[in-house]
Short mmCIF file of C-alpha atoms in Angstrom, two decimals:
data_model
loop_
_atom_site.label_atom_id
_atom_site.label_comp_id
_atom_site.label_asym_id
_atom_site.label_seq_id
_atom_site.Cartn_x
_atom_site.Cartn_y
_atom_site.Cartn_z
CA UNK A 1 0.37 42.86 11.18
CA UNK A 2 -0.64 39.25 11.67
CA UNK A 3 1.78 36.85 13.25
CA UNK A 4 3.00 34.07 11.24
CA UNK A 5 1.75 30.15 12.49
CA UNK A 6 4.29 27.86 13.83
CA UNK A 7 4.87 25.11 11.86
CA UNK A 8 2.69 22.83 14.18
CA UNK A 9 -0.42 25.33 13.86
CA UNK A 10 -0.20 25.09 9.99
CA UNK A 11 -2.02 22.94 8.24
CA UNK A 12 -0.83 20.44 5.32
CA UNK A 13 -1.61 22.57 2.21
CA UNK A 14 0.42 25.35 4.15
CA UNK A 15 3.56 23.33 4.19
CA UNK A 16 5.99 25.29 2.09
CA UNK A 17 8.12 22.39 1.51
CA UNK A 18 8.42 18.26 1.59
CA UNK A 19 10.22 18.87 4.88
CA UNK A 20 7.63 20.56 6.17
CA UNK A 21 4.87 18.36 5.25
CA UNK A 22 7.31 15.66 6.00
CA UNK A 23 7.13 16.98 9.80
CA UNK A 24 3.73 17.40 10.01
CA UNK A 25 2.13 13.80 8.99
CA UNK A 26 5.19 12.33 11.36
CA UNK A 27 3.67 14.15 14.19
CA UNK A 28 0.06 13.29 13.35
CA UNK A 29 0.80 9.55 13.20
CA UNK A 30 4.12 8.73 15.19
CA UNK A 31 2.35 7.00 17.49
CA UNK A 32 1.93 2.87 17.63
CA UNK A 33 3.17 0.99 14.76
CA UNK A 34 2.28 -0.06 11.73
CA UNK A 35 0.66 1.69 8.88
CA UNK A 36 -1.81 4.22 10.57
CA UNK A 37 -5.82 3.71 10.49
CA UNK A 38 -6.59 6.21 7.62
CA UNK A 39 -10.00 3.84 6.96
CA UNK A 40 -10.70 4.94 10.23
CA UNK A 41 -10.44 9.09 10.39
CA UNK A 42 -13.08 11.27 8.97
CA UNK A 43 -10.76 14.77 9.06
CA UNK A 44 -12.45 17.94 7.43
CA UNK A 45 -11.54 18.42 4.04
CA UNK A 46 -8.64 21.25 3.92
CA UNK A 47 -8.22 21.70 0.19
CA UNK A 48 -5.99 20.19 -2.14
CA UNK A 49 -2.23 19.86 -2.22
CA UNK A 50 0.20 20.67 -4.75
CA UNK A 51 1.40 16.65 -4.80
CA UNK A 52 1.40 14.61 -7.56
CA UNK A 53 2.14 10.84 -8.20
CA UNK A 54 3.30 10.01 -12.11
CA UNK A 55 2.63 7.30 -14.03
CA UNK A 56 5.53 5.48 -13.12
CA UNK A 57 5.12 5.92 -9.73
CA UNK A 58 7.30 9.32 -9.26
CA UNK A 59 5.84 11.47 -6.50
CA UNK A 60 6.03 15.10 -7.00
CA UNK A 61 5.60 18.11 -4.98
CA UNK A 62 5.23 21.68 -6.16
CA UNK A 63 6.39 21.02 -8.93
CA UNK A 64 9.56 19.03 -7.99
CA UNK A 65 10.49 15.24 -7.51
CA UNK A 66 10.71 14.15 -4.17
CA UNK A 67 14.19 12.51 -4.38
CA UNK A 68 13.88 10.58 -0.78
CA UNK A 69 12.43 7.16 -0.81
CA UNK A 70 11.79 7.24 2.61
CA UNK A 71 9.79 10.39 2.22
CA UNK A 72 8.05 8.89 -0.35
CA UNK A 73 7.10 6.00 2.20
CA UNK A 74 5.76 7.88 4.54
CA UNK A 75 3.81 9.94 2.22
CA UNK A 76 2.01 6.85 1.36
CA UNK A 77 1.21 5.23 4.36
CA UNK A 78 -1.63 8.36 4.73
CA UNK A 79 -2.99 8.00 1.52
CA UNK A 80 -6.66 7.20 1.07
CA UNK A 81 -8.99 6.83 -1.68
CA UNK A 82 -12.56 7.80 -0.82
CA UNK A 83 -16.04 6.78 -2.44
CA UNK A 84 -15.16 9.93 -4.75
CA UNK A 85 -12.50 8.37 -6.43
CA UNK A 86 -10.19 11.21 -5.44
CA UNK A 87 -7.14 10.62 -3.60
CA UNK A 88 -6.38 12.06 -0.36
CA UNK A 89 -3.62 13.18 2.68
CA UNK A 90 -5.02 11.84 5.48
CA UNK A 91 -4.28 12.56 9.23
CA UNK A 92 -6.64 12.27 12.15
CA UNK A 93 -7.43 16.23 11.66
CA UNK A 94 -6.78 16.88 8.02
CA UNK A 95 -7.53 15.58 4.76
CA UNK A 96 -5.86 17.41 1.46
CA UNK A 97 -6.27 15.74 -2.35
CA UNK A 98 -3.66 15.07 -4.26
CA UNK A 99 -3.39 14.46 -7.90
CA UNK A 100 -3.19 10.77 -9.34
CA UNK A 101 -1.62 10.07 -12.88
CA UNK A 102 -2.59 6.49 -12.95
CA UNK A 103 -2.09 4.42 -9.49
CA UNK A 104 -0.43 5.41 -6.71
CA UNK A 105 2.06 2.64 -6.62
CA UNK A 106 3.70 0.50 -8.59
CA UNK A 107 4.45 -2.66 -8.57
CA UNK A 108 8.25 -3.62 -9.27
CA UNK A 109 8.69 -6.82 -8.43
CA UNK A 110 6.90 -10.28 -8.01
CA UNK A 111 7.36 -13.94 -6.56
CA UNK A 112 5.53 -16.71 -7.94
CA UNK A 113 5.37 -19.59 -5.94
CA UNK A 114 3.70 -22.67 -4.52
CA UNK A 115 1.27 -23.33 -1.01
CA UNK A 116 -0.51 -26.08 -0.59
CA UNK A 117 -0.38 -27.19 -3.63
CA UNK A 118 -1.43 -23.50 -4.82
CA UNK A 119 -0.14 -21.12 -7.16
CA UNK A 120 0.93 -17.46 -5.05
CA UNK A 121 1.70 -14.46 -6.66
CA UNK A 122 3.67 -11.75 -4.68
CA UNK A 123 3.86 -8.39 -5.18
CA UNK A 124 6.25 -5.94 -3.75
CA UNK A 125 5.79 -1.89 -4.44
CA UNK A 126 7.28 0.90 -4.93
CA UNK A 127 7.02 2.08 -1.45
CA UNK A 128 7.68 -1.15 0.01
CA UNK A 129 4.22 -3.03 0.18
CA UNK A 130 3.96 -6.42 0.21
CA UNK A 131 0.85 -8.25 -1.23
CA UNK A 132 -0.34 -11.71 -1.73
CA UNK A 133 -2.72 -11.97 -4.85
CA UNK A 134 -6.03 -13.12 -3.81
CA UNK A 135 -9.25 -12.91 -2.60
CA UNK A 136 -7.96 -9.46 -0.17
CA UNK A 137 -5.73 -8.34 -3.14
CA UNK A 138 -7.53 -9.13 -6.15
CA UNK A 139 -6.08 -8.34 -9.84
CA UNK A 140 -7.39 -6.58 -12.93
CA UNK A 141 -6.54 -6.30 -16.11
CA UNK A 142 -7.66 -3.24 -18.45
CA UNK A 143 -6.98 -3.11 -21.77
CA UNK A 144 -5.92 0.44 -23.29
CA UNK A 145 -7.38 2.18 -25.86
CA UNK A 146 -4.62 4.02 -26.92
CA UNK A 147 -2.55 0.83 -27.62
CA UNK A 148 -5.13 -2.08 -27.31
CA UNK A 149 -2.58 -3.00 -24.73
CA UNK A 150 -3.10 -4.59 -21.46
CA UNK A 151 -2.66 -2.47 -18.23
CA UNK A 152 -2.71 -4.88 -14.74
CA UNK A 153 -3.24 -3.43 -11.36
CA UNK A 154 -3.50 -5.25 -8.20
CA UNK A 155 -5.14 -4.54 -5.04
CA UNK A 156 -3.00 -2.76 -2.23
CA UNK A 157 -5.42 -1.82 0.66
CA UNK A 158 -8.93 0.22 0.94
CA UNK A 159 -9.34 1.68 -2.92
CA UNK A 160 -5.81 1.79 -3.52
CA UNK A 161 -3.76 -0.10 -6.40
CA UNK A 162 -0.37 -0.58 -7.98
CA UNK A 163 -0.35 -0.78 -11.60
CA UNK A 164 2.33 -3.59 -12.09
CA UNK A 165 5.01 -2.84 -14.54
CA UNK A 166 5.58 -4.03 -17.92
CA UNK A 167 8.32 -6.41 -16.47
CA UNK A 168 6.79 -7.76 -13.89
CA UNK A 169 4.16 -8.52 -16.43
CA UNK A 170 6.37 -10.34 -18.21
CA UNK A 171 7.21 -12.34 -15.96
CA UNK A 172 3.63 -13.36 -14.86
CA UNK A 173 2.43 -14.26 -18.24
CA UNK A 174 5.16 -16.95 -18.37
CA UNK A 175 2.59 -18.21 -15.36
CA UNK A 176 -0.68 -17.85 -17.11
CA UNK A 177 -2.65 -20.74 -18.56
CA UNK A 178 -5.69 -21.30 -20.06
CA UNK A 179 -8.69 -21.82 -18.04
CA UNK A 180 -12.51 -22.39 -19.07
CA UNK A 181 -15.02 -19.87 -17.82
CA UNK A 182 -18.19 -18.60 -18.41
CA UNK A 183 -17.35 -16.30 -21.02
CA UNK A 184 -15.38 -19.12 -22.59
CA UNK A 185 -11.51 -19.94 -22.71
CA UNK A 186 -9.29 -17.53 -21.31
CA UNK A 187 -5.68 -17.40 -20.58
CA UNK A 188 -5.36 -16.40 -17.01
CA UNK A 189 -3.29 -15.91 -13.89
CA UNK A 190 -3.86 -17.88 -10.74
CA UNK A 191 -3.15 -16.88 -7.22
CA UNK A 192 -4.19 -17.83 -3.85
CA UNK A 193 -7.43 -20.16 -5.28
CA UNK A 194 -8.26 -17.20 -7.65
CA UNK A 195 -8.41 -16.83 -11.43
CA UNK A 196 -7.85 -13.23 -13.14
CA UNK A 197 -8.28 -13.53 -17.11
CA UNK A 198 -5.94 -11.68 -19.06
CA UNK A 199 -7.26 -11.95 -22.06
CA UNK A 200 -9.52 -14.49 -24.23
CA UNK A 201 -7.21 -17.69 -25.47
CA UNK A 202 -7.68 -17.40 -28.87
CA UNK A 203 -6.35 -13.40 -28.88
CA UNK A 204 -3.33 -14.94 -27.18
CA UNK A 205 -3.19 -17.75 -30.20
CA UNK A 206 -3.47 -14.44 -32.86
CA UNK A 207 -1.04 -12.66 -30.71
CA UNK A 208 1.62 -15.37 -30.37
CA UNK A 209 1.04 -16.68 -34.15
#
């Protein structure tokens, strides 16, 4: 009969729980501070995980909500999205795919303000990032099929975004303009020296009429 692993021989798919799996990244990345190098480990592939993040950001594992934000946090600061556009666990030994609704964050709240005589839009997630919109953080804006709707996302770190919510996109628009490009007049947001288009002016004009 074949002894059972202790819990620090196991590997992240074996985790039987969020506690578990909670123990196991903590050990694989307590040390120095920060968010840990994921960009930098290149960990076999192990399989994938029974996690899942929702739509609106809710994180799930085997088949239940993880109810602890810090959890959650920790969680994220190992996440990695690879050339595959899969979404991974990462440690320095292990790397496990999870399941992606949409983004993996989401982005609840924002600052608009003025540097240098420059518009700044900040971003804060659902897991506590902070982001500056610009040339590091860039924005996009995809319309949906389904509703002919606008979806925005903005750039968190590596491949990873936060789709920014519908009232935090409210509140942007209120800081959009119009602004002449190439593909002709757009209403746009500006941060950081950047322009993102939203959407061509005269759509907004039908919109708004």
């Amino acid at each position: 009969m074949s002894e059972r692993k202790p819990e620090q021989e196991q590997g992240l798919a074996a985790a039987a729980d969020a506690g578990g799996l909670e123990a196991l990244i903590a050990r694989a990345t307590r040390s120095g501070k920060g968010l840990p190098p994921v960009d930098k480990w290149n960990p076999d592939f192990c399989g994938d995980l029974d996690m899942e993040i929702r739509a609106d950001g809710t994180w799930f594992y085997l088949g239940t909500p993880i109810g602890r934000p810090a959890l959650v946090r920790l969680f994220s600061t190992v996440l990695r999205k690879d050339e595959d556009g899969r979404t991974y666990l990462v440690t320095p030994v292990e790397k496990v795919g999870i399941r992606v609704v949409d983004a993996p964050f989401v982005a609840v709240e924002a600052d608009v303000s003025q540097r240098d005589g420059r518009q700044i839009v900040t971003f804060r997630t659902n897991v506590g990032d902070v982001v500056e919109a610009g040339p590091d953080n860039p924005m996009r804006f995809v319309e949906e099929e389904e509703t002919g709707g606008l979806k925005p996302y903005v750039l968190v770190r590596g491949r990873l975004e936060a789709l920014v919510s519908r009232p935090v996109m409210y509140q942007l628009v209120e800081h959009g303009e119009e602004v002449e490009t190439p593909q002709g007049p757009m209403f746009a947001l500006r941060s950081n020296g950047e322009v993102y288009p939203i959407m061509p002016a005269a759509r907004l004009k039908q919109l708004s009429g």
